[in-house]
Each structure stands twice: as structure tokens, then as C-alpha cells.
PDB file of C-alpha atoms in Angstrom:
ATOM      1  CA  MET T   1      41.647  56.635  -4.986  1.00 70.00           C
ATOM      2  CA  TRP T   2      43.040  58.699  -2.254  1.00 72.00           C
ATOM      3  CA  ASP T   3      39.339  59.785  -0.731  1.00 78.00           C
ATOM      4  CA  LEU T   4      38.780  55.973  -0.401  1.00 73.00           C
ATOM      5  CA  PHE T   5      42.284  55.182   1.241  1.00 73.00           C
ATOM      6  CA  LEU T   6      41.640  58.842   3.812  1.00 76.00           C
ATOM      7  CA  SER T   7      38.366  58.074   4.559  1.00 77.00           C
ATOM      8  CA  HIS T   8      39.109  54.778   5.343  1.00 81.00           C
ATOM      9  CA  TYR T   9      41.988  55.119   7.393  1.00 87.00           C
ATOM     10  CA  ASN T  10      41.159  53.229  10.629  1.00 88.00           C
ATOM     11  CA  TYR T  11      41.023  50.277   8.598  1.00 90.00           C
ATOM     12  CA  TRP T  12      44.198  50.560   6.966  1.00 91.00           C
ATOM     13  CA  ILE T  13      45.574  51.027  10.657  1.00 93.00           C
ATOM     14  CA  VAL T  14      43.905  48.159  11.578  1.00 95.00           C
ATOM     15  CA  ILE T  15      45.225  45.612   8.592  1.00 95.00           C
ATOM     16  CA  PHE T  16      48.680  47.322   9.693  1.00 96.00           C
ATOM     17  CA  LEU T  17      48.530  46.832  12.956  1.00 96.00           C
ATOM     18  CA  MET T  18      47.515  42.998  12.351  1.00 97.00           C
ATOM     19  CA  MET T  19      49.902  42.352  10.062  1.00 97.00           C
ATOM     20  CA  ILE T  20      52.312  43.434  12.542  1.00 97.00           C
ATOM     21  CA  GLY T  21      51.481  41.320  15.438  1.00 97.00           C
ATOM     22  CA  PHE T  22      51.288  38.512  13.183  1.00 97.00           C
ATOM     23  CA  TYR T  23      54.168  38.823  11.705  1.00 97.00           C
ATOM     24  CA  ILE T  24      55.938  39.088  15.259  1.00 97.00           C
ATOM     25  CA  VAL T  25      54.168  36.171  16.576  1.00 96.00           C
ATOM     26  CA  MET T  26      55.413  34.162  13.582  1.00 96.00           C
ATOM     27  CA  SER T  27      59.086  35.323  13.320  1.00 96.00           C
ATOM     28  CA  ARG T  28      60.377  35.705  16.616  1.00 93.00           C
ATOM     29  CA  HIS T  29      61.216  32.599  18.832  1.00 94.00           C
ATOM     30  CA  ASN T  30      61.538  34.609  22.041  1.00 96.00           C
ATOM     31  CA  LEU T  31      58.204  34.192  24.254  1.00 96.00           C
ATOM     32  CA  VAL T  32      58.055  37.949  25.276  1.00 97.00           C
ATOM     33  CA  LYS T  33      58.256  38.882  22.035  1.00 97.00           C
ATOM     34  CA  LYS T  34      55.378  36.409  21.072  1.00 97.00           C
ATOM     35  CA  LEU T  35      53.229  37.682  23.353  1.00 97.00           C
ATOM     36  CA  ILE T  36      53.923  41.078  22.356  1.00 97.00           C
ATOM     37  CA  GLY T  37      52.749  40.225  19.354  1.00 97.00           C
ATOM     38  CA  LEU T  38      49.794  38.893  20.488  1.00 96.00           C
ATOM     39  CA  ASN T  39      49.100  41.705  22.430  1.00 97.00           C
ATOM     40  CA  ILE T  40      49.548  43.713  19.294  1.00 97.00           C
ATOM     41  CA  PHE T  41      47.352  41.682  17.216  1.00 97.00           C
ATOM     42  CA  GLN T  42      44.688  42.077  20.040  1.00 96.00           C
ATOM     43  CA  THR T  43      44.885  45.777  19.980  1.00 95.00           C
ATOM     44  CA  SER T  44      44.009  45.577  16.239  1.00 96.00           C
ATOM     45  CA  VAL T  45      41.273  43.624  16.808  1.00 94.00           C
ATOM     46  CA  PHE T  46      40.312  45.891  19.355  1.00 93.00           C
ATOM     47  CA  LEU T  47      40.123  49.219  16.828  1.00 92.00           C
ATOM     48  CA  PHE T  48      38.413  47.231  14.392  1.00 92.00           C
ATOM     49  CA  TYR T  49      35.539  46.855  16.634  1.00 88.00           C
ATOM     50  CA  ILE T  50      35.497  49.964  17.683  1.00 86.00           C
ATOM     51  CA  SER T  51      35.631  51.421  14.187  1.00 85.00           C
ATOM     52  CA  VAL T  52      32.511  49.332  13.161  1.00 83.00           C
ATOM     53  CA  GLY T  53      30.551  50.571  16.029  1.00 78.00           C
ATOM     54  CA  LYS T  54      30.925  54.276  15.327  1.00 75.00           C
ATOM     55  CA  VAL T  55      27.843  55.881  13.444  1.00 74.00           C
ATOM     56  CA  SER T  56      27.811  58.944  11.926  1.00 77.00           C
ATOM     57  CA  ASP T  57      25.400  61.017  13.843  1.00 77.00           C
ATOM     58  CA  GLY T  58      24.478  58.774  16.054  1.00 75.00           C
ATOM     59  CA  THR T  59      23.657  59.189  19.823  1.00 75.00           C
ATOM     60  CA  ALA T  60      23.242  57.239  22.797  1.00 75.00           C
ATOM     61  CA  PRO T  61      20.184  54.579  22.681  1.00 74.00           C
ATOM     62  CA  ILE T  62      17.889  56.907  24.747  1.00 76.00           C
ATOM     63  CA  ILE T  63      14.960  57.144  22.711  1.00 76.00           C
ATOM     64  CA  THR T  64      13.868  60.921  22.572  1.00 77.00           C
ATOM     65  CA  GLN T  65      11.495  62.543  19.763  1.00 79.00           C
ATOM     66  CA  ASP T  66      14.566  64.840  18.601  1.00 79.00           C
ATOM     67  CA  ILE T  67      17.056  61.794  17.563  1.00 77.00           C
ATOM     68  CA  SER T  68      16.477  59.466  15.063  1.00 76.00           C
ATOM     69  CA  ARG T  69      19.964  57.714  14.492  1.00 78.00           C
ATOM     70  CA  TYR T  70      21.314  56.008  17.273  1.00 77.00           C
ATOM     71  CA  SER T  71      24.710  54.476  17.945  1.00 78.00           C
ATOM     72  CA  ASN T  72      24.659  50.422  18.884  1.00 79.00           C
ATOM     73  CA  PRO T  73      26.288  50.302  22.320  1.00 80.00           C
ATOM     74  CA  LEU T  74      27.124  46.435  21.871  1.00 84.00           C
ATOM     75  CA  PRO T  75      30.384  46.965  20.041  1.00 83.00           C
ATOM     76  CA  HIS T  76      32.090  48.965  22.932  1.00 82.00           C
ATOM     77  CA  VAL T  77      30.669  46.492  25.661  1.00 87.00           C
ATOM     78  CA  LEU T  78      32.141  43.710  23.814  1.00 88.00           C
ATOM     79  CA  ILE T  79      35.627  45.345  23.614  1.00 91.00           C
ATOM     80  CA  LEU T  80      35.630  46.324  27.432  1.00 92.00           C
ATOM     81  CA  THR T  81      35.123  42.771  28.231  1.00 94.00           C
ATOM     82  CA  ALA T  82      37.720  41.776  25.522  1.00 94.00           C
ATOM     83  CA  ILE T  83      40.021  44.203  27.521  1.00 95.00           C
ATOM     84  CA  VAL T  84      39.767  42.353  30.833  1.00 96.00           C
ATOM     85  CA  VAL T  85      40.245  38.742  29.006  1.00 95.00           C
ATOM     86  CA  GLY T  86      43.210  40.325  27.012  1.00 95.00           C
ATOM     87  CA  VAL T  87      44.912  41.575  30.141  1.00 96.00           C
ATOM     88  CA  ALA T  88      44.431  38.456  32.027  1.00 97.00           C
ATOM     89  CA  THR T  89      45.650  36.318  29.782  1.00 95.00           C
ATOM     90  CA  THR T  90      48.450  38.527  28.909  1.00 97.00           C
ATOM     91  CA  SER T  91      49.212  38.139  32.553  1.00 97.00           C
ATOM     92  CA  LEU T  92      48.721  33.936  32.326  1.00 97.00           C
ATOM     93  CA  GLY T  93      51.171  33.739  29.553  1.00 96.00           C
ATOM     94  CA  LEU T  94      53.692  35.944  31.750  1.00 97.00           C
ATOM     95  CA  ALA T  95      53.301  34.138  34.465  1.00 97.00           C
ATOM     96  CA  LEU T  96      54.166  30.589  31.876  1.00 97.00           C
ATOM     97  CA  VAL T  97      57.052  32.319  30.670  1.00 97.00           C
ATOM     98  CA  VAL T  98      58.452  33.140  34.475  1.00 97.00           C
ATOM     99  CA  ARG T  99      57.617  29.273  35.162  1.00 97.00           C
ATOM    100  CA  LEU T 100      59.549  28.063  31.604  1.00 96.00           C
ATOM    101  CA  LYS T 101      62.205  30.337  32.844  1.00 96.00           C
ATOM    102  CA  GLU T 102      62.707  28.706  36.070  1.00 96.00           C
ATOM    103  CA  ALA T 103      62.359  24.952  34.590  1.00 94.00           C
ATOM    104  CA  TYR T 104      64.579  25.472  31.386  1.00 94.00           C
ATOM    105  CA  GLY T 105      66.727  28.429  32.248  1.00 94.00           C
ATOM    106  CA  THR T 106      65.434  29.846  28.648  1.00 95.00           C
ATOM    107  CA  ILE T 107      62.566  31.747  27.062  1.00 95.00           C
ATOM    108  CA  GLU T 108      63.779  30.914  23.521  1.00 95.00           C
ATOM    109  CA  GLU T 109      61.605  28.832  22.077  1.00 94.00           C
ATOM    110  CA  ASP T 110      64.073  26.652  19.897  1.00 93.00           C
ATOM    111  CA  GLU T 111      66.383  25.911  22.827  1.00 94.00           C
ATOM    112  CA  ILE T 112      63.056  24.587  24.788  1.00 94.00           C
ATOM    113  CA  ASN T 113      62.221  22.530  22.038  1.00 93.00           C
ATOM    114  CA  ASP T 114      65.842  21.113  21.663  1.00 93.00           C
ATOM    115  CA  MET T 115      65.851  20.061  25.879  1.00 92.00           C
ATOM    116  CA  ASP T 116      62.940  18.560  25.549  1.00 90.00           C
ATOM    117  CA  ALA T 117      63.731  16.481  22.072  1.00 91.00           C
ATOM    118  CA  ALA T 118      67.334  15.675  24.323  1.00 89.00           C
ATOM    119  CA  ASP T 119      65.185  13.864  27.257  1.00 76.00           C
TER     120      ASP T 119
END
């Protein structure tokens, strides 16, 4: 039992981070805290893809006669692209939070919904 847990600790870390991020997104009403929760969730997905892309005793995919086990570089390339997209969406989300703060005077989701319902 413990050998299975310890040999796959990275997947347990992914699950733990994913659940923390999901909990923050669902339980908090502050928009900045929701963005932080989304970033934690996104980081867990990055770690998952990196863990899946790891090959024991694998080398770079350069074909030689001495090497028979290669590592797939595609998951790592996808993660680099996802990191760039994540930074862009986080900056867009923060810009929207700034505009909401200017328009409503608050960044609490409940207060913004109440103001919209009153109009």
C-alpha cells in the first residue's frame, strides 16, 4: 500500500493541488482569490502532463545505435505553450477585475450580483 503511494507521489500532489484550486474557486467570492484558485488548478494540470511525459531511463529523441528508449518531447512542448496561455489569461482576468473594481467599487462577486439585480 505505502509502496504504491510513495512510488506515485507526484500524482497525489497533482490531485491535492487540483482539489485545493477547485475548492478556492468554488468557495471564495473575491474575484482575485478565484483567479489564484484557477492558477493553482492550472499548475496541477501542468504537473500532471509533466509526470505523464516522464519516461524512466529515457533520453532525448536523437536517434543513435546505443539508445533504445526515448522520451516524448510533445507533453513538455504543450506545457510551455500552456504556461504562456495561462499567463495571458491571468493577466486578462486581472485586467477585468480592475475594470470591475472601477465600475462597481468592489471585487466581491455577491456584491456585484446584488448591484446588477438592483438595476
